[in-house]
mmCIF file of C-alpha atoms in Angstrom:
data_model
loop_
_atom_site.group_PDB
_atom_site.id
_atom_site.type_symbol
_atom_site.label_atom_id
_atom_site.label_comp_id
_atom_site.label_asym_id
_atom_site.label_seq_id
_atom_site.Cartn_x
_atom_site.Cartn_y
_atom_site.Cartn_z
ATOM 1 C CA UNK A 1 15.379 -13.614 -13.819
ATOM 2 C CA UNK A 2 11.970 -15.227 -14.010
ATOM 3 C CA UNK A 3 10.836 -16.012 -17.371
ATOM 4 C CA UNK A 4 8.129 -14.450 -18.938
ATOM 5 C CA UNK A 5 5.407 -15.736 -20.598
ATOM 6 C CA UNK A 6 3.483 -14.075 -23.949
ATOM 7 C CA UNK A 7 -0.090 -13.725 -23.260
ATOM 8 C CA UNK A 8 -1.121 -13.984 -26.663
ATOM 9 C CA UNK A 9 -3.482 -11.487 -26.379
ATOM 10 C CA UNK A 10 -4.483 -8.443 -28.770
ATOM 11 C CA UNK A 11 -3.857 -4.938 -26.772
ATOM 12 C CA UNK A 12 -6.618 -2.819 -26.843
ATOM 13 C CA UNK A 13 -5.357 0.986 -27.220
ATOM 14 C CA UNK A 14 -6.232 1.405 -23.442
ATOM 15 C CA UNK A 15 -4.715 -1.390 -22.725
ATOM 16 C CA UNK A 16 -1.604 0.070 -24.121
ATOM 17 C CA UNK A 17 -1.767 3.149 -22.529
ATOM 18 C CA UNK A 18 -2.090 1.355 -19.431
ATOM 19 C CA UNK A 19 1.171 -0.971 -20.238
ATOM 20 C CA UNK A 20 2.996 1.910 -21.055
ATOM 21 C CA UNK A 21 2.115 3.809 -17.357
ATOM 22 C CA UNK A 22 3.045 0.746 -16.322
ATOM 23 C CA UNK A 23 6.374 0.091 -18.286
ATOM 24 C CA UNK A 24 7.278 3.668 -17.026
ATOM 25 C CA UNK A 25 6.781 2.951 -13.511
ATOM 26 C CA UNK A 26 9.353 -0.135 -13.465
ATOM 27 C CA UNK A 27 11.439 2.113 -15.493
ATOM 28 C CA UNK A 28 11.090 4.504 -12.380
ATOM 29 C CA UNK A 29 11.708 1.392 -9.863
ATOM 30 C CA UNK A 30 15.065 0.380 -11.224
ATOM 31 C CA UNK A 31 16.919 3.231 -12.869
ATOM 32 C CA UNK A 32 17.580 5.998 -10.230
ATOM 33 C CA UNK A 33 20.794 5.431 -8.346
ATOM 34 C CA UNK A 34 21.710 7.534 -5.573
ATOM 35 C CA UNK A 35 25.185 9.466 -5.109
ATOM 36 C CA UNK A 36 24.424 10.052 -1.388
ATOM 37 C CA UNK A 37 23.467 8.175 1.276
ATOM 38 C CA UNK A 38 20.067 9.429 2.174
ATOM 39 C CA UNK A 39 17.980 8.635 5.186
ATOM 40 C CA UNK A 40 14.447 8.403 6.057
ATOM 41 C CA UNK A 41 11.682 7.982 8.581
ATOM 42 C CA UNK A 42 8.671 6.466 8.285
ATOM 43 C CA UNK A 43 5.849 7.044 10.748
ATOM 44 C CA UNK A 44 2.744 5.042 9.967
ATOM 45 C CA UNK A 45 0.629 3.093 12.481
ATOM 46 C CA UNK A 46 -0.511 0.756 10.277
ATOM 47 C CA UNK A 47 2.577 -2.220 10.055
ATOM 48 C CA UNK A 48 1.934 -3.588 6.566
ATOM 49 C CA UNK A 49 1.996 0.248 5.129
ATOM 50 C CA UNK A 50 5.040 1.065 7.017
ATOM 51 C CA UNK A 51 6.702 -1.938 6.148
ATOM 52 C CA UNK A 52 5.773 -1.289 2.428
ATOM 53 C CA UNK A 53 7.105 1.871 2.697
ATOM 54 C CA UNK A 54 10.108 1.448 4.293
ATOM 55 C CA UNK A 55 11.024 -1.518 1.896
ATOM 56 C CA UNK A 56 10.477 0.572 -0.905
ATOM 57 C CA UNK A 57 12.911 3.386 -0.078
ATOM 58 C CA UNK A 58 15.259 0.640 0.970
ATOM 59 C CA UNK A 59 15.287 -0.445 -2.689
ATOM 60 C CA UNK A 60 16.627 2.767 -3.795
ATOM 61 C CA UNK A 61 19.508 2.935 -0.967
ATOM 62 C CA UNK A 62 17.739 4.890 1.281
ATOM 63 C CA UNK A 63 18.152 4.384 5.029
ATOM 64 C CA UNK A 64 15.067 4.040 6.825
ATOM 65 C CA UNK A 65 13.420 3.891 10.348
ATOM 66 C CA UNK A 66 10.129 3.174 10.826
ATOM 67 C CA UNK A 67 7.747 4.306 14.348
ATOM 68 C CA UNK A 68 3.901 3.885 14.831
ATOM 69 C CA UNK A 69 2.777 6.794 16.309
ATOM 70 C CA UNK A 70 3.386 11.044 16.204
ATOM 71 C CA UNK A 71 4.416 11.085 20.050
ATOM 72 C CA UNK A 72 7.474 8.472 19.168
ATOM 73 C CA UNK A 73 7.936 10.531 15.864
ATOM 74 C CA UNK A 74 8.107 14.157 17.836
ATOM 75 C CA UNK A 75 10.524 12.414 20.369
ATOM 76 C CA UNK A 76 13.323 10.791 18.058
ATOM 77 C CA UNK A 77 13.344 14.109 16.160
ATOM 78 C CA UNK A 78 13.478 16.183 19.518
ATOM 79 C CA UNK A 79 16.402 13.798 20.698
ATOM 80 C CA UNK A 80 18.401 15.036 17.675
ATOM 81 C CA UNK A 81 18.384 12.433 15.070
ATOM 82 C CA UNK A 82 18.419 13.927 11.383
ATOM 83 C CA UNK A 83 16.495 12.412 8.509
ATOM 84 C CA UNK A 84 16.953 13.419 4.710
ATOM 85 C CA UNK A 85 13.039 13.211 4.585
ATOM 86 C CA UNK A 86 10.411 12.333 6.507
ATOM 87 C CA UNK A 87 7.177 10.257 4.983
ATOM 88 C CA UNK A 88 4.084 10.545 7.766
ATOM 89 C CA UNK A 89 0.630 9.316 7.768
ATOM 90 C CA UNK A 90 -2.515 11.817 8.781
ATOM 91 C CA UNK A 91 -4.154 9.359 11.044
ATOM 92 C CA UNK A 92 -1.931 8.062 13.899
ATOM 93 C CA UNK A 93 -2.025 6.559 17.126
ATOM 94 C CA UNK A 94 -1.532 8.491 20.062
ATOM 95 C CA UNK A 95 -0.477 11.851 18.300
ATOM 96 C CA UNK A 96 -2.073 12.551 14.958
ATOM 97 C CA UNK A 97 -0.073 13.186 12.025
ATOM 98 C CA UNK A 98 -1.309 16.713 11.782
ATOM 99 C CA UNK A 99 0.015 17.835 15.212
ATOM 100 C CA UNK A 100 3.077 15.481 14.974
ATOM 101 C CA UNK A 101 4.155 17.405 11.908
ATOM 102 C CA UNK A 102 2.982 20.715 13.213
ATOM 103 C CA UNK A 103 5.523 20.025 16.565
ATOM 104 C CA UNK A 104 8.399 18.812 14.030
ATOM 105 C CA UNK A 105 8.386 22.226 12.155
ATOM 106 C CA UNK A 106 8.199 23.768 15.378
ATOM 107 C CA UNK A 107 11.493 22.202 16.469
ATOM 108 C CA UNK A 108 12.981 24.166 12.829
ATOM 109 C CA UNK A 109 13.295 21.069 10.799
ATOM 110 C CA UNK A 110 13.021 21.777 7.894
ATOM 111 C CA UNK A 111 13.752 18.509 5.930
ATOM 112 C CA UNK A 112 11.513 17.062 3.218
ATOM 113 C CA UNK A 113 8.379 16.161 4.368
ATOM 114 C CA UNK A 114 5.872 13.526 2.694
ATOM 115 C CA UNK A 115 2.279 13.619 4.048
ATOM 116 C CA UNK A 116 1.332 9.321 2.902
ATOM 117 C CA UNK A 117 -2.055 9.005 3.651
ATOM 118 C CA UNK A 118 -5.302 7.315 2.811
ATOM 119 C CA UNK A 119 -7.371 10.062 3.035
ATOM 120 C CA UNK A 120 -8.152 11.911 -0.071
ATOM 121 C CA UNK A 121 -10.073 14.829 -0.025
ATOM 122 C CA UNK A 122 -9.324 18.824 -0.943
ATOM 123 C CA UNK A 123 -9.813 19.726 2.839
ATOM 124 C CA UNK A 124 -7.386 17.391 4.049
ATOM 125 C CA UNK A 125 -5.100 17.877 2.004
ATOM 126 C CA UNK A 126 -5.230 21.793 2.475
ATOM 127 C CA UNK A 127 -4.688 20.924 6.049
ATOM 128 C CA UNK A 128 -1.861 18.637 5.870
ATOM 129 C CA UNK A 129 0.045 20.791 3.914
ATOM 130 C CA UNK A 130 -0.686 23.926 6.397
ATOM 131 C CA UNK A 131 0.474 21.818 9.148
ATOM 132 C CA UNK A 132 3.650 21.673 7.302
ATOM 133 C CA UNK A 133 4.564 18.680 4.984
ATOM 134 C CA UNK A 134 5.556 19.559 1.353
ATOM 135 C CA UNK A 135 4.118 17.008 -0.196
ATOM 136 C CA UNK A 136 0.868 15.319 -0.099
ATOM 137 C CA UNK A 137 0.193 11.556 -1.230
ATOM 138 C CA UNK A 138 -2.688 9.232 -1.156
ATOM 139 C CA UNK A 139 -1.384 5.927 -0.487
ATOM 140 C CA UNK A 140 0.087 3.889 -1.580
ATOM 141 C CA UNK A 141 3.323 5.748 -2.004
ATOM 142 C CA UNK A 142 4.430 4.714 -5.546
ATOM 143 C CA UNK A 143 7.975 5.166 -7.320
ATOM 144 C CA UNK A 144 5.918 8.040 -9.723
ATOM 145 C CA UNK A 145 6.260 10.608 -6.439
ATOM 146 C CA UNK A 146 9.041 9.000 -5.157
ATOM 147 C CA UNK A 147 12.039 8.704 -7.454
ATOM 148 C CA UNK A 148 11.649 12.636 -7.968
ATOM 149 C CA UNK A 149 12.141 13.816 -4.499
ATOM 150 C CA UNK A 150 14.642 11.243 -3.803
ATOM 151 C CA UNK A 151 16.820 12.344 -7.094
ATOM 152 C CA UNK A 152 15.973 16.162 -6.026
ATOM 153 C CA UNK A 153 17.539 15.631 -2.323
ATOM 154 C CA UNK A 154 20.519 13.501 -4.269
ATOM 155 C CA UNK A 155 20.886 16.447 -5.667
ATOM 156 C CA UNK A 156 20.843 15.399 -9.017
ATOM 157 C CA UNK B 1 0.409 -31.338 -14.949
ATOM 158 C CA UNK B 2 3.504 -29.737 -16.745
ATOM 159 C CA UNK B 3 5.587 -26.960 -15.462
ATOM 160 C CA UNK B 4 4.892 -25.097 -18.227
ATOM 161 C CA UNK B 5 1.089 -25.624 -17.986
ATOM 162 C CA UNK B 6 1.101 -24.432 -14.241
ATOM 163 C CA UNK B 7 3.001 -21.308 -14.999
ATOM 164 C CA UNK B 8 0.575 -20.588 -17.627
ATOM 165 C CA UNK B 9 -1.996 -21.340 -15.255
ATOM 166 C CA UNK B 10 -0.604 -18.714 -13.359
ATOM 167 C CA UNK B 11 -0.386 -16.354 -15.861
ATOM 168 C CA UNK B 12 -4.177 -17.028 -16.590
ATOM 169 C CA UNK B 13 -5.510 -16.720 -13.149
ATOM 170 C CA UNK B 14 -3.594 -13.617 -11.871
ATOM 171 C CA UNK B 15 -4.865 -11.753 -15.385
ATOM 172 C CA UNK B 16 -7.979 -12.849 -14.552
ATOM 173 C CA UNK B 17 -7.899 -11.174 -10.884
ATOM 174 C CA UNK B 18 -7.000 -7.546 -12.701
ATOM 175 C CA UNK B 19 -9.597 -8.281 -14.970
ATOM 176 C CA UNK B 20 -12.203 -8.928 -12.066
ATOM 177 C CA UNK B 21 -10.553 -5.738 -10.406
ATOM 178 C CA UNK B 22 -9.474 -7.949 -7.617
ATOM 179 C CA UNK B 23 -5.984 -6.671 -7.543
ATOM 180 C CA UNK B 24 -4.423 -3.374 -9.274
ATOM 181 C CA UNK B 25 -1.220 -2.638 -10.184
ATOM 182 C CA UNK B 26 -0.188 -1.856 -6.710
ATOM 183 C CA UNK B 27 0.021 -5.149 -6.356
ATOM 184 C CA UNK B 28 2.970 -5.453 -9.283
ATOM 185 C CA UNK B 29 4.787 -3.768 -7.276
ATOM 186 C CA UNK B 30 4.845 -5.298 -4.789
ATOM 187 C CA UNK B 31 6.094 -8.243 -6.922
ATOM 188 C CA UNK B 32 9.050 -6.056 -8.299
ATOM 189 C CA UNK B 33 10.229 -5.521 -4.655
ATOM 190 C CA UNK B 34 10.644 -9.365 -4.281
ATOM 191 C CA UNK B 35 13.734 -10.444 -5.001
ATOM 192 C CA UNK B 36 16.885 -13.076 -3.691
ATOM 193 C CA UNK B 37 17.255 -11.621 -0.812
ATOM 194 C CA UNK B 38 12.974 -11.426 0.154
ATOM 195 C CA UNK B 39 12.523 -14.361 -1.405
ATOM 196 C CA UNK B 40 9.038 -14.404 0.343
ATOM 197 C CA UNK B 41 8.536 -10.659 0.687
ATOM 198 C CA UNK B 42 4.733 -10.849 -1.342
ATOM 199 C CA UNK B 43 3.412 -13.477 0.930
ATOM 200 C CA UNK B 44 4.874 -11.790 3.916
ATOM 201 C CA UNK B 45 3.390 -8.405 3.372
ATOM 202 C CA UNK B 46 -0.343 -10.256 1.939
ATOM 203 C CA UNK B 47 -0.128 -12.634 5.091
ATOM 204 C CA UNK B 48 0.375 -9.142 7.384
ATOM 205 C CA UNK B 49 -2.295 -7.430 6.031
ATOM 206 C CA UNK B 50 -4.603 -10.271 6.894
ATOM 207 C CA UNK B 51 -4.000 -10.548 9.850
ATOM 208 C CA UNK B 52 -4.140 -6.642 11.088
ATOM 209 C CA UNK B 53 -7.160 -6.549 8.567
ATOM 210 C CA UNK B 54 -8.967 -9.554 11.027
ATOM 211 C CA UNK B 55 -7.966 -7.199 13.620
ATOM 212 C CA UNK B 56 -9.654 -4.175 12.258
ATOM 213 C CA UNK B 57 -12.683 -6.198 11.428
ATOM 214 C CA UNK B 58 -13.289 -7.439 14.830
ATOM 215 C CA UNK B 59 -13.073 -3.944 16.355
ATOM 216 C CA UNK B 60 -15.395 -2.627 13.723
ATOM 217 C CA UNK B 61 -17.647 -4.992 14.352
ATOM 218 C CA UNK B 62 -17.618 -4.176 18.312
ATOM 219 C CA UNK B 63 -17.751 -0.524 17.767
ATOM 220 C CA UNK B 64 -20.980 -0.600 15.580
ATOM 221 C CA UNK B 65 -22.443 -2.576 18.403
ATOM 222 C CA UNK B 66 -21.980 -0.296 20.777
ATOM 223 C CA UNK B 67 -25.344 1.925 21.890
ATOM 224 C CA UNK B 68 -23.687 4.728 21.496
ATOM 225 C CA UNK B 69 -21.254 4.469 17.861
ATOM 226 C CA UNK B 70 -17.796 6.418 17.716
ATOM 227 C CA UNK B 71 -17.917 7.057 14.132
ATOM 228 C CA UNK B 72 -14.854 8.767 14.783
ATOM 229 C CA UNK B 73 -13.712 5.724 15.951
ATOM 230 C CA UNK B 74 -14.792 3.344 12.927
ATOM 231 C CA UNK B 75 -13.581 5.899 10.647
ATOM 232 C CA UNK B 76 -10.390 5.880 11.620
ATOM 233 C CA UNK B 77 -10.372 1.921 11.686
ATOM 234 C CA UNK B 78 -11.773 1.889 7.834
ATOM 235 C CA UNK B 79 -9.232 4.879 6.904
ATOM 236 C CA UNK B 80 -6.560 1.769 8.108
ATOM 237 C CA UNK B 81 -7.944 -0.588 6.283
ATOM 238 C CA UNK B 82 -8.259 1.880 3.192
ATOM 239 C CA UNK B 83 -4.602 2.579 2.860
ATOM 240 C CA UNK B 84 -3.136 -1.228 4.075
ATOM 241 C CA UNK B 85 -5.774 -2.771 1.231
ATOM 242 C CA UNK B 86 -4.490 -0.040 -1.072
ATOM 243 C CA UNK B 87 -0.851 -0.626 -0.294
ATOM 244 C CA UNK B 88 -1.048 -4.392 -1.024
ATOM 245 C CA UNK B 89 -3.209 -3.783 -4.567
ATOM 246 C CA UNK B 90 -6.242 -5.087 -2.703
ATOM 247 C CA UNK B 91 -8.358 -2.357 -4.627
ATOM 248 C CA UNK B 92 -12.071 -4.387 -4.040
ATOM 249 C CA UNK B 93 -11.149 -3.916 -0.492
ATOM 250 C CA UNK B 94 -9.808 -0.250 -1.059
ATOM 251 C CA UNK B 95 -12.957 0.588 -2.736
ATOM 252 C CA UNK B 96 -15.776 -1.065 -0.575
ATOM 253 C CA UNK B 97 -13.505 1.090 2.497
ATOM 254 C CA UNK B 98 -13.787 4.314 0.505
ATOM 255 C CA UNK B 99 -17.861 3.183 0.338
ATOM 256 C CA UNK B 100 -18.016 2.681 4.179
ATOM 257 C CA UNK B 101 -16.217 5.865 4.905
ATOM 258 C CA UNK B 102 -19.235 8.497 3.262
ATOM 259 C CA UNK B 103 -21.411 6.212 5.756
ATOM 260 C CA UNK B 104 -19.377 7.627 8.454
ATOM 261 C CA UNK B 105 -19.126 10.787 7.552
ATOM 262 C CA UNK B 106 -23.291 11.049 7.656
ATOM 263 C CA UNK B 107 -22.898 8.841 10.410
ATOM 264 C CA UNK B 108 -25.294 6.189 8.757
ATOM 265 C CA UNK B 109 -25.632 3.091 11.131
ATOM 266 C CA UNK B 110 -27.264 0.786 8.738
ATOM 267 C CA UNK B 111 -24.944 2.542 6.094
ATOM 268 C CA UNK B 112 -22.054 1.085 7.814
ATOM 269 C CA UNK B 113 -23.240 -2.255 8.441
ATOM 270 C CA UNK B 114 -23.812 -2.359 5.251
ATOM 271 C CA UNK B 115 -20.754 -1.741 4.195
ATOM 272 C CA UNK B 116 -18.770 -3.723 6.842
ATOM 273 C CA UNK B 117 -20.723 -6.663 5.518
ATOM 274 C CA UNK B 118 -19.110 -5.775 1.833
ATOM 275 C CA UNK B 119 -15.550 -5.289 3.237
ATOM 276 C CA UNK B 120 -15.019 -8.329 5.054
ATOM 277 C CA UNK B 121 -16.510 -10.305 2.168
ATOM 278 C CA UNK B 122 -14.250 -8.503 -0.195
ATOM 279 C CA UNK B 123 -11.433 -9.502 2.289
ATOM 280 C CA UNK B 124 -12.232 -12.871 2.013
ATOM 281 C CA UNK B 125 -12.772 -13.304 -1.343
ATOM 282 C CA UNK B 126 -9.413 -11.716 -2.545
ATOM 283 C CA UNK B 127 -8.229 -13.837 0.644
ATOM 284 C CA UNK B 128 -9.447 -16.266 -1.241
ATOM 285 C CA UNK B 129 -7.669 -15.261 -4.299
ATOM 286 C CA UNK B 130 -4.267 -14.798 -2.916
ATOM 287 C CA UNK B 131 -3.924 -18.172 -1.343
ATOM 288 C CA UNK B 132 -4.625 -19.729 -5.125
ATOM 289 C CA UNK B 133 -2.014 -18.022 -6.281
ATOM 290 C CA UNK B 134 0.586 -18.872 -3.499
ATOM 291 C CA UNK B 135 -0.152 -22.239 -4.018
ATOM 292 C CA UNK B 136 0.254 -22.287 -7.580
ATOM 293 C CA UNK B 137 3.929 -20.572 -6.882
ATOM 294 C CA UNK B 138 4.059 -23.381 -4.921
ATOM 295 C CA UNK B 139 3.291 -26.217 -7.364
ATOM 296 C CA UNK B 140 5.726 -24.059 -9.752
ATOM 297 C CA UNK B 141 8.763 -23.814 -7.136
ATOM 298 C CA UNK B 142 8.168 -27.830 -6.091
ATOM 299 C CA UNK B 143 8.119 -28.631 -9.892
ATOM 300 C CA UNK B 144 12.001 -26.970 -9.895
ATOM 301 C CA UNK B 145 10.600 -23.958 -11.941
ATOM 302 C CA UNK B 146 10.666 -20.581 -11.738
ATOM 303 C CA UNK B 147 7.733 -17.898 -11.182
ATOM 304 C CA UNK B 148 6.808 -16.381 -14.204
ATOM 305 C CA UNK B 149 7.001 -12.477 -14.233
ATOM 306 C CA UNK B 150 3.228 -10.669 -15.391
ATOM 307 C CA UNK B 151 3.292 -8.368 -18.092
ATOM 308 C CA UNK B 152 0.268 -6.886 -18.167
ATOM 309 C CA UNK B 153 -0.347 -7.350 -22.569
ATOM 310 C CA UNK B 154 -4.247 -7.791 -22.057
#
């Protein structure tokens, strides 16, 4: 392990509080450990998000596959591949994220869905989760929303 | 110059890019996803981002040149670069994006160049930024040490 080094420093009380959000969400990035082998797609046109993404739910065991579009998204689903959850972005090429989820819940799945995007206000939000995900996130996806759904479809 | 003085140096200059809200702690975890077997992983995922964020910065700079503008267009380019920037911890990038996007939504042409101006120089300062840092984990790798792990106690 890399060694640390003090800083020295006197800790303000905000500082603090911000160490300790901070200690709790490496606490959140190494403890959970899954009992089932869960898996995942990621759908996000942008490639450093999705990679970011993916990486991260590799690091707690999860399976992933990543597209870059809805249509591609919509078609893997239709050909009959199961995910444990499903993490999607609002804005994406070809078929937005809105309609892509809309045509998944169509099909009657009715795993987990994440809606991971950058936008961030009340009426998106309100429409992202009509179209159907269960969940929405403004990026970037962090272990804080994370480790609980993963732990909830573990079952544990 | 000592191992020990370059990892402090370290130390010193990536406190000092939270400090100047450069970087947020997005960006430690990033760091904590690193390990033996992505040995590289940070400067993989930094050197991505720059190069789709050159990409988005080119087309934005086309579309507001166009007589008539697709804000829908540029919008969608700047909500990119809004969640990549955020996903990396690049949060003077994240912010000036969240800036250019109410210029969209009025559909504000000298709004948005405006604020294009202020994202791609807040892409290349933290550009900027990054590659210091690199090449100090450089210096500290070269010198047979290891990279010291940031707590953030300031």
């Amino acid at each position: 392990m890399a060694p640390t080094l003090p800083s020295g420093d006197q800790a303000s009380d905000q500082d603090n509080w911000d160490n300790g959000r901070l200690a709790r969400k490496r606490q959140l990035l190494t403890e959970i450990v899954l009992r089932n082998r869960l898996t995942a797609l990621v759908v996000d046109g942008d490639t450093t998000c999705r990679v970011l993404e993916q990486l991260l739910l590799r690091s707690y065991g999860v399976q992933t596959q990543g597209v870059d579009n809805g249509r591609d998204a919509v078609a893997l689903i239709a050909s009959g591949v199961k995910f444990n959850l499903i993490i999607i972005d609002m804005i994406l090429p070809v078929l937005n994220g809105l309609e892509a989820t809309r045509q998944i819940r169509d099909m009657g799945v009715h795993c987990k869905m994440l809606g991971v995007t950058a936008c961030s206000g009340e009426s998106e939000r309100q429409a992202f989760l009509a179209a159907g995900v269960d969940v929405f996130i403004e990026k970037p996806l962090d272990p804080e929303h994370l480790v609980p759904i993963l732990r909830e479809l573990d079952g544990q | 110059m000592e191992l020990v003085q370059i990892q402090r140096s370290l130390v010193d200059y990536t406190k000092s890019l939270f400090m100047e809200g450069f970087l947020d702690a997005q960006f430690l975890q990033l760091q904590q996803l690193q390990d033996d077997s992505n040995p590289d992983f940070v400067f993989e995922v930094v050197s991505l981002f720059f190069e789709d964020s050159e990409k988005l910065l080119n087309e934005l700079i086309i579309a507001l040149d166009q007589p008539n503008v697709d804000f829908k267009k540029i919008d969608s380019h700047v909500h990119q670069l809004k969640g990549s920037s955020s996903s990396i911890g690049a949060q003077r990038v994240k912010n000036a994006c969240i800036a250019f996007r109410n210029y969209c939504d009025v559909q504000n042409i000298e709004g948005c160049l405006t604020c294009l101006q202020q994202v791609k120089q807040e892409c290349y300062l933290v550009k900027n930024k990054f590659e210091t840092l690199f090449r100090l984990e450089q210096q500290i790798m070269a010198s047979g040490g290891s990279v010291p792990t940031i707590e953030l106690g300031f």
